[in-house]
Amino acid sequence: MNAALAAADPGRIIRKHLKLNGSTLHVERLQFPLKDYRRVFVIGGGKASGYMAEEVEKLLGNWITRGLVIIPDYLRARPRGRRIMYHQATHPIPTRKGMEGVLAMLRLVENISRDDLVIVVLSGGGSALMPLPVRGIGLNDEARVTSLLLKSGANINEINNVRKHLSQIKGGRLAARLYPATVLTLIISDVVGDKIDTIASGPTAPDPTTYHDAENILKKYDLWSQIPENARRVVTSGLSGSLPETPKRKNKVFRRVHNVIVGNNRASCLAAASAMTKAGYKTQVLSLQITGEASEAGLIFGSIVRDIRENSLPFAPPAAFVVGGETTVTARGKGKGGRNQELALAAAVKISGSEEVVVGSFATDGIEGRTDAAGAVADGSTINRGLKLGMDPEEFLRTNDSYHYFSRLKDLVITGPTGTNVNDIMIVAAGRR
């Protein structure tokens, strides 16, 4: 887990992908001659955006004119800089602090021109940290929609689909505000498949989704009648054509926009696999695209690690698998927990009684929902130890109370806020027979 987190370090990622050669900024195969621009701005938001921007300023220094980046208010070590300001906001539910940050950010670039370069730093969490509702709805309406979607079992693609159509900057609308400047968006992905239109709700990316898609998602999860009337009215107005759609791929506002993914789940999974290999385990990265209900994924991973241990399939122990992605939890109980903790508890049920097996699952941002845990670790003794304390694992799963289960066993993964976010990582391992 530590190796995976090290690979997701935003400063390390920026140093790897950005180089300054004289007065020319190199990013992958792109080149930006800084002396040709009248001004250089740095803006953005997300869980990793602060440390990304801090490293950008270390590299570019006085080339930067001004900047403002919106970061989570729970970060322990706040990034520092002379030319870039850092505005704190809330996550996962948007509040006025975030909206004030967005308005200040937009004021910074309101007189943008063709001679300017805007570097946008984006990462997971940017959707909540950068709220600016469309006219017709209030911030409380947006927060209510977000809260309902988070509890519904909707995946991040679906949640951000709806968010895009209720925002003035998401879904490519920030790119429209920055036109005709040159825009370089540096992205650390927390989305399965690295879809740039979904990461932080794609503020500088063409949006392939529509109001019709947003309506279908809200109805799919029986939320259409539950969302605030103002939000429903906006979607309905979009469906009728009274409100313009989010900008699409052929729109002129994207002609000078370059979206570059500099960090993602793949690098962290490979780093975890390398660490397991060095520890003596035959290790494979099984998938980077795990989604679905957390408890069901836990049962599957428990089955896999038992097969390694008991049947030497797909290969003999000591062996391990590393998996990346992001599962979901459909909240049916009133307990406390998160997708990684619930996954680990479901796996614990499956591997109960088995020796020399372990399943660990954690969120790389260090925070699961509204808990202080990143995830949890389970082994063959987890369920028996819980029973001795009078805990029925099925009841804790039924009430979505995995946090309190693992807390009593002292098997929570506690990292604190990491200042990065590249999705979740799951590791299963079986020792020698």
CSV table of C-alpha atoms in Angstrom, one decimal, residues 12-429:
chain,number,residue,atom,x,y,z
A,12,ARG,CA,6.6,13.2,-8.0
A,13,ILE,CA,4.1,12.9,-10.9
A,14,ILE,CA,4.6,16.5,-12.0
A,15,ARG,CA,8.4,16.3,-11.8
A,16,LYS,CA,8.2,13.2,-14.0
A,17,HIS,CA,6.0,14.6,-16.7
A,18,LEU,CA,6.9,18.3,-16.9
A,19,LYS,CA,10.3,19.7,-17.9
A,20,LEU,CA,11.6,23.2,-18.5
A,21,ASN,CA,14.2,23.5,-21.2
A,22,GLY,CA,15.3,27.1,-21.2
A,23,SER,CA,12.0,29.0,-21.6
A,24,THR,CA,10.1,26.1,-23.2
A,25,LEU,CA,7.8,24.0,-21.1
A,26,HIS,CA,7.7,20.3,-22.3
A,27,VAL,CA,4.8,18.1,-21.3
A,28,GLU,CA,4.8,14.7,-23.0
A,29,ARG,CA,5.2,15.6,-26.7
A,30,LEU,CA,3.7,19.1,-26.3
A,31,GLN,CA,5.9,22.2,-26.2
A,32,PHE,CA,4.9,25.6,-24.8
A,33,PRO,CA,7.4,28.5,-25.4
A,34,LEU,CA,6.6,30.6,-22.3
A,35,LYS,CA,8.3,33.7,-23.7
A,36,ASP,CA,5.6,33.8,-26.4
A,37,TYR,CA,2.8,34.3,-23.9
A,38,ARG,CA,1.8,37.6,-22.4
A,39,ARG,CA,0.7,36.0,-19.1
A,40,VAL,CA,0.7,32.5,-17.5
A,41,PHE,CA,-2.1,31.6,-15.1
A,42,VAL,CA,-2.4,28.5,-12.9
A,43,ILE,CA,-5.9,27.5,-11.8
A,44,GLY,CA,-7.8,24.4,-10.9
A,45,GLY,CA,-9.0,22.2,-8.1
A,46,GLY,CA,-9.1,18.6,-6.7
A,47,LYS,CA,-7.6,16.5,-3.9
A,48,ALA,CA,-4.2,16.4,-5.6
A,49,SER,CA,-4.4,19.9,-7.2
A,50,GLY,CA,-2.6,21.7,-4.4
A,51,TYR,CA,0.6,19.7,-4.5
A,52,MET,CA,0.4,19.6,-8.3
A,53,ALA,CA,0.3,23.4,-8.4
A,54,GLU,CA,3.0,23.7,-5.8
A,55,GLU,CA,5.4,21.6,-8.0
A,56,VAL,CA,4.4,23.6,-11.1
A,57,GLU,CA,5.4,26.8,-9.3
A,58,LYS,CA,8.7,25.3,-8.2
A,59,LEU,CA,9.4,24.5,-11.9
A,60,LEU,CA,8.1,27.7,-13.6
A,61,GLY,CA,8.7,30.2,-10.8
A,62,ASN,CA,8.5,33.8,-12.2
A,63,TRP,CA,7.0,32.7,-15.5
A,64,ILE,CA,3.7,32.4,-13.6
A,65,THR,CA,1.7,35.6,-13.5
A,66,ARG,CA,-0.9,34.6,-10.9
A,67,GLY,CA,-2.8,31.6,-9.8
A,68,LEU,CA,-5.6,30.3,-7.6
A,69,VAL,CA,-6.2,26.6,-6.9
A,70,ILE,CA,-9.0,25.1,-4.8
A,71,ILE,CA,-8.0,22.4,-2.3
A,72,PRO,CA,-9.7,20.4,0.4
A,73,ASP,CA,-10.0,22.1,3.8
A,74,TYR,CA,-8.8,18.9,5.6
A,75,LEU,CA,-5.3,18.8,4.1
A,76,ARG,CA,-2.7,18.7,6.9
A,77,ALA,CA,0.2,20.2,5.0
A,78,ARG,CA,-1.0,23.1,3.0
A,79,PRO,CA,0.8,23.8,-0.2
A,80,ARG,CA,2.8,27.0,-0.4
A,81,GLY,CA,3.8,29.4,-3.2
A,82,ARG,CA,4.4,33.1,-3.9
A,83,ARG,CA,2.4,33.4,-7.1
A,84,ILE,CA,-0.4,30.8,-6.6
A,85,MET,CA,-3.0,31.3,-3.9
A,86,TYR,CA,-4.7,28.3,-2.3
A,87,HIS,CA,-8.4,28.4,-1.5
A,88,GLN,CA,-9.8,25.8,0.9
A,89,ALA,CA,-13.2,24.2,0.3
A,90,THR,CA,-15.3,21.2,1.3
A,91,HIS,CA,-15.6,17.6,0.0
A,92,PRO,CA,-17.6,15.5,-0.8
A,93,ILE,CA,-20.6,17.9,-0.4
A,94,PRO,CA,-20.2,21.3,-2.0
A,95,THR,CA,-20.6,24.4,0.1
A,96,ARG,CA,-20.3,28.2,-0.3
A,97,LYS,CA,-16.5,28.0,0.4
A,98,GLY,CA,-16.1,26.2,-2.9
A,99,MET,CA,-18.3,28.5,-4.8
A,100,GLU,CA,-16.4,31.6,-3.5
A,101,GLY,CA,-13.2,29.9,-4.6
A,102,VAL,CA,-14.6,29.4,-8.1
A,103,LEU,CA,-15.8,32.9,-8.4
A,104,ALA,CA,-12.4,34.2,-7.3
A,105,MET,CA,-10.7,31.9,-9.8
A,106,LEU,CA,-12.9,33.2,-12.7
A,107,ARG,CA,-12.2,36.8,-11.7
A,108,LEU,CA,-8.5,36.0,-12.1
A,109,VAL,CA,-9.0,35.0,-15.7
A,110,GLU,CA,-11.9,37.2,-16.7
A,111,ASN,CA,-9.9,39.3,-19.2
A,112,ILE,CA,-8.2,36.3,-20.8
A,113,SER,CA,-6.8,36.7,-24.3
A,114,ARG,CA,-5.3,34.7,-27.2
A,115,ASP,CA,-1.8,35.7,-25.9
A,116,ASP,CA,-2.3,34.0,-22.5
A,117,LEU,CA,-1.5,30.5,-21.3
A,118,VAL,CA,-3.7,28.9,-18.6
A,119,ILE,CA,-2.4,25.8,-16.8
A,120,VAL,CA,-5.3,24.0,-15.2
A,121,VAL,CA,-4.4,21.4,-12.5
A,122,LEU,CA,-7.2,18.9,-12.0
A,123,SER,CA,-7.8,15.7,-10.0
A,124,GLY,CA,-10.5,13.7,-8.4
A,125,GLY,CA,-12.6,15.7,-5.9
A,126,GLY,CA,-12.7,18.7,-8.2
A,127,SER,CA,-16.4,18.3,-8.8
A,128,ALA,CA,-17.3,18.9,-5.2
A,129,LEU,CA,-14.5,21.5,-4.5
A,130,MET,CA,-15.5,23.6,-7.5
A,131,PRO,CA,-19.2,24.2,-7.4
A,132,LEU,CA,-20.9,27.0,-9.4
A,133,PRO,CA,-24.5,26.1,-10.0
A,134,VAL,CA,-26.3,27.2,-13.2
A,135,ARG,CA,-28.7,30.1,-12.9
A,136,GLY,CA,-32.0,28.8,-11.5
A,137,ILE,CA,-30.7,26.6,-8.8
A,138,GLY,CA,-28.9,27.3,-5.5
A,139,LEU,CA,-25.9,25.8,-3.9
A,140,ASN,CA,-28.2,23.9,-1.5
A,141,ASP,CA,-30.0,22.4,-4.5
A,142,GLU,CA,-26.7,21.2,-6.0
A,143,ALA,CA,-25.5,19.8,-2.6
A,144,ARG,CA,-28.8,17.9,-2.2
A,145,VAL,CA,-28.5,16.3,-5.7
A,146,THR,CA,-24.9,15.3,-4.9
A,147,SER,CA,-25.8,13.8,-1.6
A,148,LEU,CA,-28.7,11.8,-3.1
A,149,LEU,CA,-26.5,10.5,-5.9
A,150,LEU,CA,-23.7,9.5,-3.5
A,151,LYS,CA,-26.1,7.3,-1.5
A,152,SER,CA,-27.9,5.8,-4.5
A,153,GLY,CA,-25.2,3.4,-5.7
A,154,ALA,CA,-24.6,5.5,-8.9
A,155,ASN,CA,-21.0,5.3,-10.2
A,156,ILE,CA,-18.8,8.3,-10.6
A,157,ASN,CA,-19.5,8.6,-14.4
A,158,GLU,CA,-23.2,8.8,-13.7
A,159,ILE,CA,-22.8,11.2,-10.8
A,160,ASN,CA,-20.7,13.6,-12.8
A,161,ASN,CA,-23.0,13.3,-15.8
A,162,VAL,CA,-25.7,15.0,-13.7
A,163,ARG,CA,-23.3,17.4,-12.1
A,164,LYS,CA,-22.1,18.7,-15.5
A,165,HIS,CA,-25.6,19.8,-16.4
A,166,LEU,CA,-26.2,21.7,-13.2
A,167,SER,CA,-22.9,23.7,-13.3
A,168,GLN,CA,-21.5,26.8,-15.0
A,169,ILE,CA,-18.0,25.4,-15.3
A,170,LYS,CA,-18.2,21.6,-15.5
A,171,GLY,CA,-18.7,19.6,-18.7
A,172,GLY,CA,-16.4,21.8,-20.8
A,173,ARG,CA,-17.9,25.1,-19.7
A,174,LEU,CA,-14.7,26.3,-18.1
A,175,ALA,CA,-12.9,25.8,-21.5
A,176,ALA,CA,-15.6,28.1,-23.0
A,177,ARG,CA,-14.8,30.8,-20.4
A,178,LEU,CA,-11.0,30.5,-21.1
A,179,TYR,CA,-11.4,30.7,-24.9
A,180,PRO,CA,-9.3,31.9,-26.9
A,181,ALA,CA,-6.3,31.4,-24.5
A,182,THR,CA,-4.1,28.4,-24.8
A,183,VAL,CA,-5.1,25.9,-22.1
A,184,LEU,CA,-2.9,23.1,-20.8
A,185,THR,CA,-4.9,20.9,-18.3
A,186,LEU,CA,-2.8,18.5,-16.2
A,187,ILE,CA,-4.9,15.7,-14.9
A,188,ILE,CA,-4.4,13.1,-12.2
A,189,SER,CA,-7.2,10.6,-12.8
A,190,ASP,CA,-9.4,9.0,-10.2
A,191,VAL,CA,-11.8,7.6,-12.8
A,192,VAL,CA,-11.9,4.0,-14.1
A,193,GLY,CA,-10.8,4.2,-17.8
A,194,ASP,CA,-9.3,7.7,-17.3
A,195,LYS,CA,-12.2,9.4,-19.1
A,196,ILE,CA,-11.2,13.1,-19.2
A,197,ASP,CA,-14.8,14.2,-19.5
A,198,THR,CA,-15.6,12.6,-16.1
A,199,ILE,CA,-12.5,13.4,-14.0
A,200,ALA,CA,-13.6,16.4,-11.9
A,201,SER,CA,-16.6,16.5,-14.2
A,202,GLY,CA,-14.4,17.5,-17.2
A,203,PRO,CA,-14.3,21.4,-17.0
A,204,THR,CA,-12.0,21.7,-20.0
A,205,ALA,CA,-13.1,18.5,-21.9
A,206,PRO,CA,-15.8,18.1,-24.5
A,207,ASP,CA,-18.9,16.6,-23.0
A,208,PRO,CA,-20.5,13.7,-24.8
A,209,THR,CA,-23.4,13.5,-22.4
A,210,THR,CA,-26.7,15.3,-22.6
A,211,TYR,CA,-29.6,16.5,-20.5
A,212,HIS,CA,-31.4,13.4,-21.6
A,213,ASP,CA,-28.7,11.2,-20.1
A,214,ALA,CA,-28.9,13.2,-16.8
A,215,GLU,CA,-32.7,12.6,-16.7
A,216,ASN,CA,-32.3,8.9,-17.3
A,217,ILE,CA,-29.7,8.5,-14.5
A,218,LEU,CA,-31.9,10.3,-12.0
A,219,LYS,CA,-34.8,8.1,-13.0
A,220,LYS,CA,-32.7,5.0,-13.0
A,221,TYR,CA,-32.0,5.5,-9.3
A,222,ASP,CA,-35.5,6.7,-8.4
A,223,LEU,CA,-34.2,10.2,-7.7
A,224,TRP,CA,-36.2,12.2,-10.2
A,225,SER,CA,-39.0,13.0,-7.8
A,226,GLN,CA,-36.6,13.4,-4.8
A,227,ILE,CA,-34.2,16.1,-6.2
A,228,PRO,CA,-35.1,19.7,-5.6
A,229,GLU,CA,-37.7,21.2,-7.9
A,230,ASN,CA,-35.2,23.8,-9.1
A,231,ALA,CA,-32.8,21.1,-10.3
A,232,ARG,CA,-35.6,19.2,-12.0
A,233,ARG,CA,-36.7,22.4,-13.7
A,234,VAL,CA,-33.1,23.0,-15.1
A,235,VAL,CA,-32.9,19.5,-16.5
A,236,THR,CA,-36.4,19.9,-18.0
A,237,SER,CA,-35.5,23.2,-19.6
A,238,GLY,CA,-32.4,21.6,-21.1
A,239,LEU,CA,-34.5,18.8,-22.5
A,240,SER,CA,-36.8,21.3,-24.2
A,241,GLY,CA,-33.9,23.3,-25.6
A,242,SER,CA,-34.5,26.3,-23.5
A,243,LEU,CA,-31.0,25.9,-22.0
A,244,PRO,CA,-27.9,25.3,-24.2
A,245,GLU,CA,-26.2,21.9,-24.0
A,246,THR,CA,-22.7,21.5,-22.6
A,247,PRO,CA,-20.1,22.1,-25.4
A,248,LYS,CA,-19.3,19.1,-27.6
A,249,ARG,CA,-16.2,17.9,-29.4
A,250,LYS,CA,-16.4,20.1,-32.5
A,251,ASN,CA,-16.9,23.3,-30.6
A,252,LYS,CA,-14.3,26.0,-31.3
A,253,VAL,CA,-13.6,26.5,-27.6
A,254,PHE,CA,-11.5,23.3,-27.6
A,255,ARG,CA,-9.2,24.2,-30.5
A,256,ARG,CA,-6.4,25.5,-28.2
A,257,VAL,CA,-7.1,23.1,-25.3
A,258,HIS,CA,-4.7,20.3,-24.4
A,259,ASN,CA,-5.8,17.8,-21.8
A,260,VAL,CA,-3.0,15.6,-20.5
A,261,ILE,CA,-3.3,12.7,-18.0
A,262,VAL,CA,-0.1,12.7,-16.0
A,263,GLY,CA,-1.1,10.3,-13.2
A,264,ASN,CA,-3.5,7.4,-12.8
A,265,ASN,CA,-4.4,4.2,-11.0
A,266,ARG,CA,-2.2,2.1,-13.3
A,267,ALA,CA,1.1,3.5,-12.0
A,268,SER,CA,0.1,2.8,-8.4
A,269,CYS,CA,-1.1,-0.7,-9.1
A,270,LEU,CA,2.2,-1.5,-10.9
A,271,ALA,CA,4.1,-0.1,-8.0
A,272,ALA,CA,2.2,-2.2,-5.5
A,273,ALA,CA,2.7,-5.3,-7.6
A,274,SER,CA,6.5,-4.6,-7.8
A,275,ALA,CA,6.6,-4.3,-4.0
A,276,MET,CA,4.8,-7.6,-3.6
A,277,THR,CA,7.2,-9.3,-6.1
A,278,LYS,CA,10.2,-8.0,-4.2
A,279,ALA,CA,8.6,-9.5,-1.0
A,280,GLY,CA,8.7,-12.9,-2.7
A,281,TYR,CA,5.2,-13.2,-4.1
A,282,LYS,CA,4.3,-14.2,-7.7
A,283,THR,CA,2.2,-11.1,-8.5
A,284,GLN,CA,-0.1,-9.9,-11.3
A,285,VAL,CA,-2.1,-6.8,-11.8
A,286,LEU,CA,-5.5,-8.4,-12.4
A,287,SER,CA,-7.5,-5.4,-13.6
A,288,LEU,CA,-7.6,-1.6,-13.4
A,289,GLN,CA,-11.4,-1.4,-14.1
A,290,ILE,CA,-13.2,-3.0,-11.2
A,291,THR,CA,-16.6,-1.4,-10.5
A,292,GLY,CA,-19.9,-2.6,-9.1
A,293,GLU,CA,-21.2,-3.3,-5.6
A,294,ALA,CA,-18.4,-3.4,-3.0
A,295,SER,CA,-19.7,-6.4,-1.1
A,296,GLU,CA,-20.0,-8.5,-4.3
A,297,ALA,CA,-16.5,-7.5,-5.3
A,298,GLY,CA,-15.3,-8.6,-1.9
A,299,LEU,CA,-16.8,-12.0,-2.3
A,300,ILE,CA,-15.1,-12.4,-5.6
A,301,PHE,CA,-11.6,-11.4,-4.3
A,302,GLY,CA,-12.1,-13.7,-1.3
A,303,SER,CA,-12.8,-16.6,-3.7
A,304,ILE,CA,-9.7,-15.8,-5.8
A,305,VAL,CA,-7.4,-15.7,-2.8
A,306,ARG,CA,-8.8,-19.0,-1.4
A,307,ASP,CA,-8.3,-20.7,-4.8
A,308,ILE,CA,-4.6,-19.6,-4.8
A,309,ARG,CA,-4.2,-21.0,-1.3
A,310,GLU,CA,-6.2,-24.2,-1.6
A,311,ASN,CA,-6.0,-25.1,-5.2
A,312,SER,CA,-2.9,-23.4,-6.5
A,313,LEU,CA,-5.1,-21.6,-9.1
A,314,PRO,CA,-4.3,-19.6,-11.2
A,315,PHE,CA,-0.9,-20.3,-9.7
A,316,ALA,CA,0.6,-21.7,-6.5
A,317,PRO,CA,1.3,-19.6,-3.4
A,318,PRO,CA,3.0,-17.5,-2.4
A,319,ALA,CA,1.1,-15.3,-4.8
A,320,ALA,CA,-0.8,-12.1,-5.0
A,321,PHE,CA,-3.1,-10.0,-7.1
A,322,VAL,CA,-3.4,-6.2,-7.3
A,323,VAL,CA,-6.6,-4.7,-8.5
A,324,GLY,CA,-7.6,-1.1,-9.3
A,325,GLY,CA,-10.9,0.6,-9.7
A,326,GLU,CA,-13.8,2.0,-7.7
A,327,THR,CA,-16.7,0.1,-6.4
A,328,THR,CA,-19.9,1.5,-5.0
A,329,VAL,CA,-22.1,1.0,-2.0
A,330,THR,CA,-25.9,1.2,-2.2
A,331,ALA,CA,-26.6,2.5,1.3
A,332,ARG,CA,-29.5,0.5,2.9
A,333,GLY,CA,-28.5,0.8,6.5
A,334,LYS,CA,-27.5,3.7,8.8
A,335,GLY,CA,-24.1,2.4,9.7
A,336,LYS,CA,-20.7,4.1,9.1
A,337,GLY,CA,-18.2,2.9,6.5
A,338,GLY,CA,-17.1,3.1,2.9
A,339,ARG,CA,-16.7,1.0,-0.2
A,340,ASN,CA,-13.2,-0.3,0.7
A,341,GLN,CA,-14.2,-1.2,4.2
A,342,GLU,CA,-17.3,-3.0,3.0
A,343,LEU,CA,-15.4,-4.8,0.4
A,344,ALA,CA,-12.9,-6.1,3.0
A,345,LEU,CA,-15.7,-7.2,5.3
A,346,ALA,CA,-17.4,-9.2,2.6
A,347,ALA,CA,-14.1,-10.8,1.7
A,348,ALA,CA,-13.5,-11.6,5.3
A,349,VAL,CA,-16.7,-13.7,5.3
A,350,LYS,CA,-15.5,-15.6,2.3
A,351,ILE,CA,-12.0,-16.3,3.6
A,352,SER,CA,-13.0,-17.1,7.2
A,353,GLY,CA,-11.0,-19.9,8.6
A,354,SER,CA,-8.4,-19.9,5.8
A,355,GLU,CA,-4.8,-19.6,6.9
A,356,GLU,CA,-2.1,-17.4,5.3
A,357,VAL,CA,-4.5,-15.3,3.3
A,358,VAL,CA,-5.2,-11.6,3.4
A,359,VAL,CA,-7.3,-9.0,1.5
A,360,GLY,CA,-6.6,-5.3,1.8
A,361,SER,CA,-8.6,-2.5,0.1
A,362,PHE,CA,-8.0,1.3,0.4
A,363,ALA,CA,-8.8,4.6,-1.1
A,364,THR,CA,-5.6,6.4,-2.2
A,365,ASP,CA,-7.0,9.8,-1.1
A,366,GLY,CA,-6.9,8.4,2.5
A,367,ILE,CA,-10.6,9.1,3.2
A,368,GLU,CA,-13.6,6.8,2.9
A,369,GLY,CA,-16.8,8.7,2.8
A,370,ARG,CA,-17.2,10.5,6.2
A,371,THR,CA,-14.8,8.3,8.1
A,372,ASP,CA,-11.2,8.8,9.1
A,373,ALA,CA,-10.2,5.5,7.4
A,374,ALA,CA,-8.8,4.8,4.0
A,375,GLY,CA,-10.0,1.2,4.0
A,376,ALA,CA,-9.4,-2.0,5.9
A,377,VAL,CA,-7.5,-5.3,6.0
A,378,ALA,CA,-9.0,-8.7,6.5
A,379,ASP,CA,-7.5,-12.2,6.9
A,380,GLY,CA,-8.8,-15.7,7.8
A,381,SER,CA,-9.1,-14.8,11.4
A,382,THR,CA,-11.2,-11.6,11.0
A,383,ILE,CA,-14.6,-13.2,11.4
A,384,ASN,CA,-13.7,-15.4,14.4
A,385,ARG,CA,-12.2,-12.5,16.2
A,386,GLY,CA,-15.3,-10.5,15.5
A,387,LEU,CA,-17.6,-13.2,16.8
A,388,LYS,CA,-15.6,-13.3,20.1
A,389,LEU,CA,-16.5,-9.6,20.5
A,390,GLY,CA,-20.2,-10.4,19.8
A,391,MET,CA,-20.2,-9.0,16.2
A,392,ASP,CA,-22.2,-10.7,13.5
A,393,PRO,CA,-20.5,-9.8,10.2
A,394,GLU,CA,-23.8,-10.3,8.2
A,395,GLU,CA,-25.5,-7.8,10.4
A,396,PHE,CA,-22.7,-5.2,9.9
A,397,LEU,CA,-22.9,-5.7,6.2
A,398,ARG,CA,-26.6,-5.4,6.2
A,399,THR,CA,-26.4,-2.0,8.0
A,400,ASN,CA,-23.4,-0.8,6.1
A,401,ASP,CA,-21.5,-0.5,9.3
A,402,SER,CA,-18.1,-1.9,8.3
A,403,TYR,CA,-16.2,1.0,9.9
A,404,HIS,CA,-17.3,0.0,13.5
A,405,TYR,CA,-16.6,-3.7,12.7
A,406,PHE,CA,-13.0,-3.1,11.7
A,407,SER,CA,-12.5,-0.3,14.3
A,408,ARG,CA,-13.1,-2.8,17.1
A,409,LEU,CA,-10.6,-5.2,15.6
A,410,LYS,CA,-8.1,-2.4,15.0
A,411,ASP,CA,-7.8,-3.4,11.3
A,412,LEU,CA,-8.7,-0.1,9.7
A,413,VAL,CA,-6.2,1.3,7.3
A,414,ILE,CA,-5.5,4.9,8.5
A,415,THR,CA,-3.3,7.1,6.4
A,416,GLY,CA,-4.9,10.5,7.0
A,417,PRO,CA,-5.6,12.7,4.0
A,418,THR,CA,-2.9,11.9,1.4
A,419,GLY,CA,-3.2,14.9,-0.9
A,420,THR,CA,-3.7,12.7,-3.9
A,421,ASN,CA,-6.4,10.5,-5.5
A,422,VAL,CA,-6.0,7.8,-8.1
A,423,ASN,CA,-9.0,5.6,-7.2
A,424,ASP,CA,-8.9,2.6,-5.0
A,425,ILE,CA,-6.4,-0.3,-4.8
A,426,MET,CA,-7.2,-3.8,-3.6
A,427,ILE,CA,-4.4,-6.3,-2.8
A,428,VAL,CA,-5.0,-10.1,-2.1
A,429,ALA,CA,-2.2,-12.4,-1.1
